[in-house]
Amino acid sequence: MSSRRMTIATGSLLTASFSAVMIFSFSAGADDEGPMSGKGGKAVDKAPAGVELTTLLPEKIEVDNSSQETAITATVKNGGTKDSGAIRLLVVGFDGLSVKGVEGCAEIAEKDLPEGSNSGFACAIDNLAAGKSKSYAVDATFDLKKEGKICLPVQDADGTKTFWQQGPVPFGANNPSPNAPATPLLLGTDNSPVTPGSDKAGGNKSGGKELPKTGPADRILPLGAVGAALISAGAAGLWWTQRRPQRSES
């Protein structure tokens, strides 16, 4: 009789433990994605009538202090009343932020990367229906000894027009914690490098022309990416040219 009671009690404990694990796992997964933001984004070329393309990035990411790895969700949205037709989203890394992979997207060859960037992927989208969005899982690394930026241009299929560009917008922390397991970084914040006496204020260290930011206060609109279409193998003809200021949308 005592053996039977022990079996019933053990089974109840296992059930309770399993339920607790399931609840904890679900809660942790639900909290993985925080608020998303279009900070640092502006319209560039006029989109087709009824099409309104924008992008979103998480307001907060975390960088593993040991591996320097981080995960970012890049979202493109059509807030208009008509389908977009064929478009593409570029995900480009600058300075301390390097894009290592974007699910379902083709890597941009090093020789075809925008000036000043270190990595990039192009995501072909056959069509984005009105009111719909599409999200991409971005694997990246972030060197906390440097500043780091990301850029999300949305173009037509052959790259001749850039309808929207978010960035290059920084992720960063005013007070990084090198001894913690992970460092939280906020969108739109310049990173304060961990290493004391770093050359943060030394300007662009790549030797090339620095791309302008696209924050709300900037008078110059983002740089438009133009060039030949990316084919399935990932080859690209892509360069960046400066645009004259245009009237921003309200």
JSON list of C-alpha atoms in Angstrom, two decimals:
[
{"chain": "A", "resi": 1, "resn": "MET", "atom": "CA", "xyz": [0.00, 0.00, 0.00]},
{"chain": "A", "resi": 2, "resn": "SER", "atom": "CA", "xyz": [2.83, 2.38, 0.86]},
{"chain": "A", "resi": 3, "resn": "SER", "atom": "CA", "xyz": [4.55, 1.44, -2.40]},
{"chain": "A", "resi": 4, "resn": "ARG", "atom": "CA", "xyz": [1.41, 2.36, -4.34]},
{"chain": "A", "resi": 5, "resn": "ARG", "atom": "CA", "xyz": [1.17, 5.70, -2.54]},
{"chain": "A", "resi": 6, "resn": "MET", "atom": "CA", "xyz": [4.82, 6.39, -3.28]},
{"chain": "A", "resi": 7, "resn": "THR", "atom": "CA", "xyz": [4.26, 5.67, -7.00]},
{"chain": "A", "resi": 8, "resn": "ILE", "atom": "CA", "xyz": [1.26, 8.04, -7.13]},
{"chain": "A", "resi": 9, "resn": "ALA", "atom": "CA", "xyz": [3.20, 10.78, -5.31]},
{"chain": "A", "resi": 10, "resn": "THR", "atom": "CA", "xyz": [6.21, 10.40, -7.61]},
{"chain": "A", "resi": 11, "resn": "GLY", "atom": "CA", "xyz": [3.98, 10.60, -10.67]},
{"chain": "A", "resi": 12, "resn": "SER", "atom": "CA", "xyz": [2.33, 13.78, -9.35]},
{"chain": "A", "resi": 13, "resn": "LEU", "atom": "CA", "xyz": [5.70, 15.40, -8.71]},
{"chain": "A", "resi": 14, "resn": "LEU", "atom": "CA", "xyz": [6.91, 14.54, -12.22]},
{"chain": "A", "resi": 15, "resn": "THR", "atom": "CA", "xyz": [3.73, 15.99, -13.74]},
{"chain": "A", "resi": 16, "resn": "ALA", "atom": "CA", "xyz": [4.07, 19.18, -11.71]},
{"chain": "A", "resi": 17, "resn": "SER", "atom": "CA", "xyz": [7.74, 19.52, -12.63]},
{"chain": "A", "resi": 18, "resn": "PHE", "atom": "CA", "xyz": [6.99, 19.00, -16.33]},
{"chain": "A", "resi": 19, "resn": "SER", "atom": "CA", "xyz": [4.23, 21.62, -16.20]},
{"chain": "A", "resi": 20, "resn": "ALA", "atom": "CA", "xyz": [6.53, 24.10, -14.48]},
{"chain": "A", "resi": 21, "resn": "VAL", "atom": "CA", "xyz": [9.23, 23.56, -17.12]},
{"chain": "A", "resi": 22, "resn": "MET", "atom": "CA", "xyz": [6.71, 24.06, -19.91]},
{"chain": "A", "resi": 23, "resn": "ILE", "atom": "CA", "xyz": [5.39, 27.28, -18.36]},
{"chain": "A", "resi": 24, "resn": "PHE", "atom": "CA", "xyz": [8.91, 28.61, -17.75]},
{"chain": "A", "resi": 25, "resn": "SER", "atom": "CA", "xyz": [10.04, 27.77, -21.29]},
{"chain": "A", "resi": 26, "resn": "PHE", "atom": "CA", "xyz": [7.01, 29.47, -22.81]},
{"chain": "A", "resi": 27, "resn": "SER", "atom": "CA", "xyz": [7.49, 32.58, -20.68]},
{"chain": "A", "resi": 28, "resn": "ALA", "atom": "CA", "xyz": [11.18, 32.80, -21.55]},
{"chain": "A", "resi": 29, "resn": "GLY", "atom": "CA", "xyz": [10.44, 32.44, -25.25]},
{"chain": "A", "resi": 30, "resn": "ALA", "atom": "CA", "xyz": [7.70, 35.05, -25.11]},
{"chain": "A", "resi": 31, "resn": "ASP", "atom": "CA", "xyz": [10.07, 37.55, -23.50]},
{"chain": "A", "resi": 32, "resn": "ASP", "atom": "CA", "xyz": [12.86, 37.03, -26.09]},
{"chain": "A", "resi": 33, "resn": "GLU", "atom": "CA", "xyz": [11.57, 39.72, -28.44]},
{"chain": "A", "resi": 34, "resn": "GLY", "atom": "CA", "xyz": [11.19, 43.18, -26.97]},
{"chain": "A", "resi": 35, "resn": "PRO", "atom": "CA", "xyz": [9.65, 46.30, -28.51]},
{"chain": "A", "resi": 36, "resn": "MET", "atom": "CA", "xyz": [10.59, 47.08, -32.12]},
{"chain": "A", "resi": 37, "resn": "SER", "atom": "CA", "xyz": [11.45, 50.51, -33.50]},
{"chain": "A", "resi": 38, "resn": "GLY", "atom": "CA", "xyz": [11.91, 52.32, -36.81]},
{"chain": "A", "resi": 39, "resn": "LYS", "atom": "CA", "xyz": [14.40, 54.74, -35.21]},
{"chain": "A", "resi": 40, "resn": "GLY", "atom": "CA", "xyz": [16.93, 56.12, -37.67]},
{"chain": "A", "resi": 41, "resn": "GLY", "atom": "CA", "xyz": [14.77, 55.39, -40.72]},
{"chain": "A", "resi": 42, "resn": "LYS", "atom": "CA", "xyz": [13.65, 57.65, -43.57]},
{"chain": "A", "resi": 43, "resn": "ALA", "atom": "CA", "xyz": [11.96, 57.36, -46.95]},
{"chain": "A", "resi": 44, "resn": "VAL", "atom": "CA", "xyz": [14.30, 57.91, -49.90]},
{"chain": "A", "resi": 45, "resn": "ASP", "atom": "CA", "xyz": [12.88, 57.23, -53.38]},
{"chain": "A", "resi": 46, "resn": "LYS", "atom": "CA", "xyz": [9.13, 57.46, -53.85]},
{"chain": "A", "resi": 47, "resn": "ALA", "atom": "CA", "xyz": [7.48, 54.06, -53.54]},
{"chain": "A", "resi": 48, "resn": "PRO", "atom": "CA", "xyz": [4.75, 52.90, -55.97]},
{"chain": "A", "resi": 49, "resn": "ALA", "atom": "CA", "xyz": [1.30, 54.35, -55.26]},
{"chain": "A", "resi": 50, "resn": "GLY", "atom": "CA", "xyz": [-0.35, 52.65, -52.31]},
{"chain": "A", "resi": 51, "resn": "VAL", "atom": "CA", "xyz": [2.91, 51.04, -51.09]},
{"chain": "A", "resi": 52, "resn": "GLU", "atom": "CA", "xyz": [4.45, 52.17, -47.79]},
{"chain": "A", "resi": 53, "resn": "LEU", "atom": "CA", "xyz": [7.62, 50.30, -46.88]},
{"chain": "A", "resi": 54, "resn": "THR", "atom": "CA", "xyz": [9.37, 50.64, -43.52]},
{"chain": "A", "resi": 55, "resn": "THR", "atom": "CA", "xyz": [11.65, 48.53, -41.32]},
{"chain": "A", "resi": 56, "resn": "LEU", "atom": "CA", "xyz": [11.90, 47.73, -37.63]},
{"chain": "A", "resi": 57, "resn": "LEU", "atom": "CA", "xyz": [14.75, 46.73, -35.32]},
{"chain": "A", "resi": 58, "resn": "PRO", "atom": "CA", "xyz": [14.59, 45.66, -31.67]},
{"chain": "A", "resi": 59, "resn": "GLU", "atom": "CA", "xyz": [15.01, 48.51, -29.20]},
{"chain": "A", "resi": 60, "resn": "LYS", "atom": "CA", "xyz": [17.32, 46.30, -27.13]},
{"chain": "A", "resi": 61, "resn": "ILE", "atom": "CA", "xyz": [19.71, 43.43, -27.88]},
{"chain": "A", "resi": 62, "resn": "GLU", "atom": "CA", "xyz": [22.16, 41.52, -25.69]},
{"chain": "A", "resi": 63, "resn": "VAL", "atom": "CA", "xyz": [25.74, 40.63, -26.57]},
{"chain": "A", "resi": 64, "resn": "ASP", "atom": "CA", "xyz": [27.36, 37.56, -25.02]},
{"chain": "A", "resi": 65, "resn": "ASN", "atom": "CA", "xyz": [30.56, 38.88, -23.44]},
{"chain": "A", "resi": 66, "resn": "SER", "atom": "CA", "xyz": [32.47, 35.65, -24.05]},
{"chain": "A", "resi": 67, "resn": "SER", "atom": "CA", "xyz": [31.54, 34.84, -27.66]},
{"chain": "A", "resi": 68, "resn": "GLN", "atom": "CA", "xyz": [30.54, 38.39, -28.76]},
{"chain": "A", "resi": 69, "resn": "GLU", "atom": "CA", "xyz": [27.49, 36.78, -30.38]},
{"chain": "A", "resi": 70, "resn": "THR", "atom": "CA", "xyz": [24.09, 38.44, -30.56]},
{"chain": "A", "resi": 71, "resn": "ALA", "atom": "CA", "xyz": [20.76, 37.88, -32.31]},
{"chain": "A", "resi": 72, "resn": "ILE", "atom": "CA", "xyz": [18.79, 40.62, -34.04]},
{"chain": "A", "resi": 73, "resn": "THR", "atom": "CA", "xyz": [15.35, 40.52, -35.67]},
{"chain": "A", "resi": 74, "resn": "ALA", "atom": "CA", "xyz": [15.06, 42.63, -38.83]},
{"chain": "A", "resi": 75, "resn": "THR", "atom": "CA", "xyz": [11.50, 43.30, -40.00]},
{"chain": "A", "resi": 76, "resn": "VAL", "atom": "CA", "xyz": [10.25, 44.88, -43.22]},
{"chain": "A", "resi": 77, "resn": "LYS", "atom": "CA", "xyz": [6.65, 46.08, -43.30]},
{"chain": "A", "resi": 78, "resn": "ASN", "atom": "CA", "xyz": [4.23, 47.25, -45.97]},
{"chain": "A", "resi": 79, "resn": "GLY", "atom": "CA", "xyz": [1.87, 49.66, -44.24]},
{"chain": "A", "resi": 80, "resn": "GLY", "atom": "CA", "xyz": [0.19, 50.69, -47.49]},
{"chain": "A", "resi": 81, "resn": "THR", "atom": "CA", "xyz": [-3.00, 49.62, -49.24]},
{"chain": "A", "resi": 82, "resn": "LYS", "atom": "CA", "xyz": [-1.40, 47.81, -52.21]},
{"chain": "A", "resi": 83, "resn": "ASP", "atom": "CA", "xyz": [1.02, 44.90, -52.60]},
{"chain": "A", "resi": 84, "resn": "SER", "atom": "CA", "xyz": [4.69, 45.83, -52.93]},
{"chain": "A", "resi": 85, "resn": "GLY", "atom": "CA", "xyz": [5.65, 43.59, -55.83]},
{"chain": "A", "resi": 86, "resn": "ALA", "atom": "CA", "xyz": [9.23, 42.25, -55.92]},
{"chain": "A", "resi": 87, "resn": "ILE", "atom": "CA", "xyz": [11.52, 44.01, -53.44]},
{"chain": "A", "resi": 88, "resn": "ARG", "atom": "CA", "xyz": [14.61, 43.21, -51.40]},
{"chain": "A", "resi": 89, "resn": "LEU", "atom": "CA", "xyz": [15.85, 43.98, -47.91]},
{"chain": "A", "resi": 90, "resn": "LEU", "atom": "CA", "xyz": [19.55, 44.50, -47.24]},
{"chain": "A", "resi": 91, "resn": "VAL", "atom": "CA", "xyz": [21.04, 43.87, -43.79]},
{"chain": "A", "resi": 92, "resn": "VAL", "atom": "CA", "xyz": [24.44, 45.56, -43.52]},
{"chain": "A", "resi": 93, "resn": "GLY", "atom": "CA", "xyz": [26.89, 45.76, -40.59]},
{"chain": "A", "resi": 94, "resn": "PHE", "atom": "CA", "xyz": [29.35, 48.54, -39.75]},
{"chain": "A", "resi": 95, "resn": "ASP", "atom": "CA", "xyz": [32.31, 48.92, -37.38]},
{"chain": "A", "resi": 96, "resn": "GLY", "atom": "CA", "xyz": [31.99, 46.59, -34.37]},
{"chain": "A", "resi": 97, "resn": "LEU", "atom": "CA", "xyz": [28.76, 44.97, -35.57]},
{"chain": "A", "resi": 98, "resn": "SER", "atom": "CA", "xyz": [29.33, 42.19, -38.12]},
{"chain": "A", "resi": 99, "resn": "VAL", "atom": "CA", "xyz": [26.44, 40.34, -39.75]},
{"chain": "A", "resi": 100, "resn": "LYS", "atom": "CA", "xyz": [27.28, 36.63, -39.89]},
{"chain": "A", "resi": 101, "resn": "GLY", "atom": "CA", "xyz": [24.06, 35.27, -41.34]},
{"chain": "A", "resi": 102, "resn": "VAL", "atom": "CA", "xyz": [20.48, 36.12, -42.20]},
{"chain": "A", "resi": 103, "resn": "GLU", "atom": "CA", "xyz": [18.07, 33.23, -42.56]},
{"chain": "A", "resi": 104, "resn": "GLY", "atom": "CA", "xyz": [17.01, 32.70, -46.18]},
{"chain": "A", "resi": 105, "resn": "CYS", "atom": "CA", "xyz": [19.20, 35.51, -47.56]},
{"chain": "A", "resi": 106, "resn": "ALA", "atom": "CA", "xyz": [22.28, 35.69, -49.82]},
{"chain": "A", "resi": 107, "resn": "GLU", "atom": "CA", "xyz": [25.60, 37.07, -48.61]},
{"chain": "A", "resi": 108, "resn": "ILE", "atom": "CA", "xyz": [26.89, 40.16, -50.41]},
{"chain": "A", "resi": 109, "resn": "ALA", "atom": "CA", "xyz": [30.41, 39.65, -51.75]},
{"chain": "A", "resi": 110, "resn": "GLU", "atom": "CA", "xyz": [33.07, 41.66, -49.94]},
{"chain": "A", "resi": 111, "resn": "LYS", "atom": "CA", "xyz": [33.97, 43.63, -53.07]},
{"chain": "A", "resi": 112, "resn": "ASP", "atom": "CA", "xyz": [30.32, 44.71, -53.48]},
{"chain": "A", "resi": 113, "resn": "LEU", "atom": "CA", "xyz": [29.68, 45.87, -49.91]},
{"chain": "A", "resi": 114, "resn": "PRO", "atom": "CA", "xyz": [28.71, 49.51, -49.33]},
{"chain": "A", "resi": 115, "resn": "GLU", "atom": "CA", "xyz": [31.67, 51.71, -48.45]},
{"chain": "A", "resi": 116, "resn": "GLY", "atom": "CA", "xyz": [32.57, 51.57, -44.78]},
{"chain": "A", "resi": 117, "resn": "SER", "atom": "CA", "xyz": [30.63, 48.37, -44.09]},
{"chain": "A", "resi": 118, "resn": "ASN", "atom": "CA", "xyz": [32.12, 45.03, -43.09]},
{"chain": "A", "resi": 119, "resn": "SER", "atom": "CA", "xyz": [29.34, 42.55, -43.94]},
{"chain": "A", "resi": 120, "resn": "GLY", "atom": "CA", "xyz": [25.93, 42.30, -45.53]},
{"chain": "A", "resi": 121, "resn": "PHE", "atom": "CA", "xyz": [23.14, 40.06, -46.77]},
{"chain": "A", "resi": 122, "resn": "ALA", "atom": "CA", "xyz": [20.39, 40.59, -49.34]},
{"chain": "A", "resi": 123, "resn": "CYS", "atom": "CA", "xyz": [16.91, 39.15, -48.82]},
{"chain": "A", "resi": 124, "resn": "ALA", "atom": "CA", "xyz": [14.76, 38.80, -51.96]},
{"chain": "A", "resi": 125, "resn": "ILE", "atom": "CA", "xyz": [11.01, 39.17, -51.37]},
{"chain": "A", "resi": 126, "resn": "ASP", "atom": "CA", "xyz": [8.69, 38.19, -54.22]},
{"chain": "A", "resi": 127, "resn": "ASN", "atom": "CA", "xyz": [5.85, 40.29, -52.86]},
{"chain": "A", "resi": 128, "resn": "LEU", "atom": "CA", "xyz": [4.82, 41.85, -49.56]},
{"chain": "A", "resi": 129, "resn": "ALA", "atom": "CA", "xyz": [1.05, 42.15, -49.31]},
{"chain": "A", "resi": 130, "resn": "ALA", "atom": "CA", "xyz": [-0.61, 45.31, -48.05]},
{"chain": "A", "resi": 131, "resn": "GLY", "atom": "CA", "xyz": [-0.60, 45.47, -44.26]},
{"chain": "A", "resi": 132, "resn": "LYS", "atom": "CA", "xyz": [1.82, 42.55, -43.94]},
{"chain": "A", "resi": 133, "resn": "SER", "atom": "CA", "xyz": [5.36, 42.27, -42.60]},
{"chain": "A", "resi": 134, "resn": "LYS", "atom": "CA", "xyz": [8.22, 39.80, -42.89]},
{"chain": "A", "resi": 135, "resn": "SER", "atom": "CA", "xyz": [10.86, 39.19, -40.23]},
{"chain": "A", "resi": 136, "resn": "TYR", "atom": "CA", "xyz": [14.36, 37.77, -40.55]},
{"chain": "A", "resi": 137, "resn": "ALA", "atom": "CA", "xyz": [16.57, 36.22, -37.88]},
{"chain": "A", "resi": 138, "resn": "VAL", "atom": "CA", "xyz": [19.97, 37.92, -38.01]},
{"chain": "A", "resi": 139, "resn": "ASP", "atom": "CA", "xyz": [23.04, 36.29, -36.46]},
{"chain": "A", "resi": 140, "resn": "ALA", "atom": "CA", "xyz": [25.74, 38.81, -35.67]},
{"chain": "A", "resi": 141, "resn": "THR", "atom": "CA", "xyz": [28.76, 39.54, -33.52]},
{"chain": "A", "resi": 142, "resn": "PHE", "atom": "CA", "xyz": [29.49, 42.78, -31.71]},
{"chain": "A", "resi": 143, "resn": "ASP", "atom": "CA", "xyz": [32.97, 43.84, -30.64]},
{"chain": "A", "resi": 144, "resn": "LEU", "atom": "CA", "xyz": [32.30, 45.82, -27.47]},
{"chain": "A", "resi": 145, "resn": "LYS", "atom": "CA", "xyz": [35.66, 47.57, -27.87]},
{"chain": "A", "resi": 146, "resn": "LYS", "atom": "CA", "xyz": [34.16, 49.44, -30.81]},
{"chain": "A", "resi": 147, "resn": "GLU", "atom": "CA", "xyz": [31.03, 51.29, -31.84]},
{"chain": "A", "resi": 148, "resn": "GLY", "atom": "CA", "xyz": [28.65, 49.23, -33.96]},
{"chain": "A", "resi": 149, "resn": "LYS", "atom": "CA", "xyz": [25.95, 50.09, -36.49]},
{"chain": "A", "resi": 150, "resn": "ILE", "atom": "CA", "xyz": [23.42, 48.30, -38.66]},
{"chain": "A", "resi": 151, "resn": "CYS", "atom": "CA", "xyz": [21.64, 49.46, -41.81]},
{"chain": "A", "resi": 152, "resn": "LEU", "atom": "CA", "xyz": [18.39, 48.17, -43.38]},
{"chain": "A", "resi": 153, "resn": "PRO", "atom": "CA", "xyz": [17.71, 49.55, -46.89]},
{"chain": "A", "resi": 154, "resn": "VAL", "atom": "CA", "xyz": [14.55, 48.40, -48.70]},
{"chain": "A", "resi": 155, "resn": "GLN", "atom": "CA", "xyz": [14.90, 48.49, -52.48]},
{"chain": "A", "resi": 156, "resn": "ASP", "atom": "CA", "xyz": [13.16, 47.44, -55.65]},
{"chain": "A", "resi": 157, "resn": "ALA", "atom": "CA", "xyz": [14.20, 44.05, -57.02]},
{"chain": "A", "resi": 158, "resn": "ASP", "atom": "CA", "xyz": [17.13, 45.33, -59.10]},
{"chain": "A", "resi": 159, "resn": "GLY", "atom": "CA", "xyz": [18.42, 47.84, -56.58]},
{"chain": "A", "resi": 160, "resn": "THR", "atom": "CA", "xyz": [17.89, 50.94, -58.71]},
{"chain": "A", "resi": 161, "resn": "LYS", "atom": "CA", "xyz": [15.62, 52.56, -56.13]},
{"chain": "A", "resi": 162, "resn": "THR", "atom": "CA", "xyz": [15.77, 52.64, -52.34]},
{"chain": "A", "resi": 163, "resn": "PHE", "atom": "CA", "xyz": [12.31, 53.18, -50.92]},
{"chain": "A", "resi": 164, "resn": "TRP", "atom": "CA", "xyz": [13.36, 53.22, -47.25]},
{"chain": "A", "resi": 165, "resn": "GLN", "atom": "CA", "xyz": [16.57, 53.05, -45.26]},
{"chain": "A", "resi": 166, "resn": "GLN", "atom": "CA", "xyz": [16.97, 52.56, -41.53]},
{"chain": "A", "resi": 167, "resn": "GLY", "atom": "CA", "xyz": [20.46, 53.54, -40.50]},
{"chain": "A", "resi": 168, "resn": "PRO", "atom": "CA", "xyz": [23.30, 53.16, -40.31]},
{"chain": "A", "resi": 169, "resn": "VAL", "atom": "CA", "xyz": [21.89, 53.33, -36.79]},
{"chain": "A", "resi": 170, "resn": "PRO", "atom": "CA", "xyz": [24.01, 52.40, -33.75]},
{"chain": "A", "resi": 171, "resn": "PHE", "atom": "CA", "xyz": [23.47, 49.88, -31.03]},
{"chain": "A", "resi": 172, "resn": "GLY", "atom": "CA", "xyz": [25.35, 50.67, -27.86]},
{"chain": "A", "resi": 173, "resn": "ALA", "atom": "CA", "xyz": [25.66, 51.04, -24.11]},
{"chain": "A", "resi": 174, "resn": "ASN", "atom": "CA", "xyz": [26.82, 54.05, -22.15]},
{"chain": "A", "resi": 175, "resn": "ASN", "atom": "CA", "xyz": [28.25, 51.82, -19.45]},
{"chain": "A", "resi": 176, "resn": "PRO", "atom": "CA", "xyz": [29.20, 48.35, -20.78]},
{"chain": "A", "resi": 177, "resn": "SER", "atom": "CA", "xyz": [29.66, 45.57, -18.22]},
{"chain": "A", "resi": 178, "resn": "PRO", "atom": "CA", "xyz": [32.59, 43.40, -19.38]},
{"chain": "A", "resi": 179, "resn": "ASN", "atom": "CA", "xyz": [32.43, 41.17, -16.28]},
{"chain": "A", "resi": 180, "resn": "ALA", "atom": "CA", "xyz": [28.74, 40.30, -16.71]},
{"chain": "A", "resi": 181, "resn": "PRO", "atom": "CA", "xyz": [27.58, 37.31, -18.80]},
{"chain": "A", "resi": 182, "resn": "ALA", "atom": "CA", "xyz": [26.00, 39.64, -21.36]},
{"chain": "A", "resi": 183, "resn": "THR", "atom": "CA", "xyz": [25.88, 43.33, -22.17]},
{"chain": "A", "resi": 184, "resn": "PRO", "atom": "CA", "xyz": [22.56, 44.96, -23.12]},
{"chain": "A", "resi": 185, "resn": "LEU", "atom": "CA", "xyz": [22.74, 47.42, -26.02]},
{"chain": "A", "resi": 186, "resn": "LEU", "atom": "CA", "xyz": [20.10, 50.00, -26.93]},
{"chain": "A", "resi": 187, "resn": "LEU", "atom": "CA", "xyz": [19.10, 51.05, -30.44]},
{"chain": "A", "resi": 188, "resn": "GLY", "atom": "CA", "xyz": [20.13, 54.59, -31.31]},
{"chain": "A", "resi": 189, "resn": "THR", "atom": "CA", "xyz": [22.85, 54.73, -28.63]},
{"chain": "A", "resi": 190, "resn": "ASP", "atom": "CA", "xyz": [26.54, 55.15, -29.48]},
{"chain": "A", "resi": 191, "resn": "ASN", "atom": "CA", "xyz": [28.55, 52.45, -27.78]},
{"chain": "A", "resi": 192, "resn": "SER", "atom": "CA", "xyz": [31.13, 53.45, -25.17]},
{"chain": "A", "resi": 193, "resn": "PRO", "atom": "CA", "xyz": [33.97, 51.01, -25.82]},
{"chain": "A", "resi": 194, "resn": "VAL", "atom": "CA", "xyz": [35.00, 48.83, -22.89]},
{"chain": "A", "resi": 195, "resn": "THR", "atom": "CA", "xyz": [38.72, 49.47, -23.31]},
{"chain": "A", "resi": 196, "resn": "PRO", "atom": "CA", "xyz": [39.82, 52.68, -21.52]},
{"chain": "A", "resi": 197, "resn": "GLY", "atom": "CA", "xyz": [41.46, 55.29, -23.72]},
{"chain": "A", "resi": 198, "resn": "SER", "atom": "CA", "xyz": [40.00, 53.88, -26.94]},
{"chain": "A", "resi": 199, "resn": "ASP", "atom": "CA", "xyz": [40.05, 56.02, -30.07]},
{"chain": "A", "resi": 200, "resn": "LYS", "atom": "CA", "xyz": [36.28, 56.38, -30.15]},
{"chain": "A", "resi": 201, "resn": "ALA", "atom": "CA", "xyz": [36.55, 60.07, -30.95]},
{"chain": "A", "resi": 202, "resn": "GLY", "atom": "CA", "xyz": [39.18, 59.49, -33.64]},
{"chain": "A", "resi": 203, "resn": "GLY", "atom": "CA", "xyz": [36.64, 59.55, -36.45]},
{"chain": "A", "resi": 204, "resn": "ASN", "atom": "CA", "xyz": [36.27, 57.01, -39.24]},
{"chain": "A", "resi": 205, "resn": "LYS", "atom": "CA", "xyz": [39.07, 54.47, -38.93]},
{"chain": "A", "resi": 206, "resn": "SER", "atom": "CA", "xyz": [38.43, 52.71, -42.24]},
{"chain": "A", "resi": 207, "resn": "GLY", "atom": "CA", "xyz": [39.91, 55.49, -44.35]},
{"chain": "A", "resi": 208, "resn": "GLY", "atom": "CA", "xyz": [36.82, 55.76, -46.54]},
{"chain": "A", "resi": 209, "resn": "LYS", "atom": "CA", "xyz": [34.04, 58.30, -46.46]},
{"chain": "A", "resi": 210, "resn": "GLU", "atom": "CA", "xyz": [31.72, 57.82, -43.52]},
{"chain": "A", "resi": 211, "resn": "LEU", "atom": "CA", "xyz": [28.09, 57.23, -44.36]},
{"chain": "A", "resi": 212, "resn": "PRO", "atom": "CA", "xyz": [25.71, 59.81, -42.91]},
{"chain": "A", "resi": 213, "resn": "LYS", "atom": "CA", "xyz": [23.32, 58.75, -40.17]},
{"chain": "A", "resi": 214, "resn": "THR", "atom": "CA", "xyz": [19.61, 58.93, -40.78]},
{"chain": "A", "resi": 215, "resn": "GLY", "atom": "CA", "xyz": [18.29, 60.17, -37.48]},
{"chain": "A", "resi": 216, "resn": "PRO", "atom": "CA", "xyz": [15.32, 62.55, -37.41]},
{"chain": "A", "resi": 217, "resn": "ALA", "atom": "CA", "xyz": [17.53, 65.64, -36.92]},
{"chain": "A", "resi": 218, "resn": "ASP", "atom": "CA", "xyz": [19.77, 64.97, -39.93]},
{"chain": "A", "resi": 219, "resn": "ARG", "atom": "CA", "xyz": [19.29, 67.24, -42.93]},
{"chain": "A", "resi": 220, "resn": "ILE", "atom": "CA", "xyz": [20.81, 64.78, -45.41]},
{"chain": "A", "resi": 221, "resn": "LEU", "atom": "CA", "xyz": [18.67, 61.79, -46.30]},
{"chain": "A", "resi": 222, "resn": "PRO", "atom": "CA", "xyz": [20.14, 58.27, -46.26]},
{"chain": "A", "resi": 223, "resn": "LEU", "atom": "CA", "xyz": [22.39, 57.12, -49.03]},
{"chain": "A", "resi": 224, "resn": "GLY", "atom": "CA", "xyz": [20.59, 55.25, -51.80]},
{"chain": "A", "resi": 225, "resn": "ALA", "atom": "CA", "xyz": [21.99, 51.93, -52.93]},
{"chain": "A", "resi": 226, "resn": "VAL", "atom": "CA", "xyz": [21.96, 51.49, -56.69]},
{"chain": "A", "resi": 227, "resn": "GLY", "atom": "CA", "xyz": [23.33, 48.84, -59.01]},
{"chain": "A", "resi": 228, "resn": "ALA", "atom": "CA", "xyz": [22.67, 45.55, -60.69]},
{"chain": "A", "resi": 229, "resn": "ALA", "atom": "CA", "xyz": [20.36, 42.91, -59.25]},
{"chain": "A", "resi": 230, "resn": "LEU", "atom": "CA", "xyz": [21.64, 40.29, -56.86]},
{"chain": "A", "resi": 231, "resn": "ILE", "atom": "CA", "xyz": [21.30, 36.88, -58.46]},
{"chain": "A", "resi": 232, "resn": "SER", "atom": "CA", "xyz": [20.68, 33.69, -56.55]},
{"chain": "A", "resi": 233, "resn": "ALA", "atom": "CA", "xyz": [24.39, 32.99, -56.13]},
{"chain": "A", "resi": 234, "resn": "GLY", "atom": "CA", "xyz": [24.68, 36.17, -54.11]},
{"chain": "A", "resi": 235, "resn": "ALA", "atom": "CA", "xyz": [26.73, 38.27, -56.56]},
{"chain": "A", "resi": 236, "resn": "ALA", "atom": "CA", "xyz": [26.06, 41.96, -56.33]},
{"chain": "A", "resi": 237, "resn": "GLY", "atom": "CA", "xyz": [26.79, 45.17, -58.17]},
{"chain": "A", "resi": 238, "resn": "LEU", "atom": "CA", "xyz": [26.18, 47.69, -55.43]},
{"chain": "A", "resi": 239, "resn": "TRP", "atom": "CA", "xyz": [27.46, 51.11, -54.61]},
{"chain": "A", "resi": 240, "resn": "TRP", "atom": "CA", "xyz": [26.27, 54.01, -52.53]},
{"chain": "A", "resi": 241, "resn": "THR", "atom": "CA", "xyz": [25.81, 57.57, -53.72]},
{"chain": "A", "resi": 242, "resn": "GLN", "atom": "CA", "xyz": [24.88, 60.66, -51.77]},
{"chain": "A", "resi": 243, "resn": "ARG", "atom": "CA", "xyz": [21.43, 62.10, -52.37]},
{"chain": "A", "resi": 244, "resn": "ARG", "atom": "CA", "xyz": [20.24, 65.68, -52.16]},
{"chain": "A", "resi": 245, "resn": "PRO", "atom": "CA", "xyz": [17.96, 66.48, -49.24]},
{"chain": "A", "resi": 246, "resn": "GLN", "atom": "CA", "xyz": [14.35, 65.58, -49.91]},
{"chain": "A", "resi": 247, "resn": "ARG", "atom": "CA", "xyz": [11.15, 66.45, -48.11]},
{"chain": "A", "resi": 248, "resn": "SER", "atom": "CA", "xyz": [10.56, 63.89, -45.35]},
{"chain": "A", "resi": 249, "resn": "GLU", "atom": "CA", "xyz": [7.18, 62.26, -44.95]},
{"chain": "A", "resi": 250, "resn": "SER", "atom": "CA", "xyz": [5.02, 63.29, -42.01]}
]
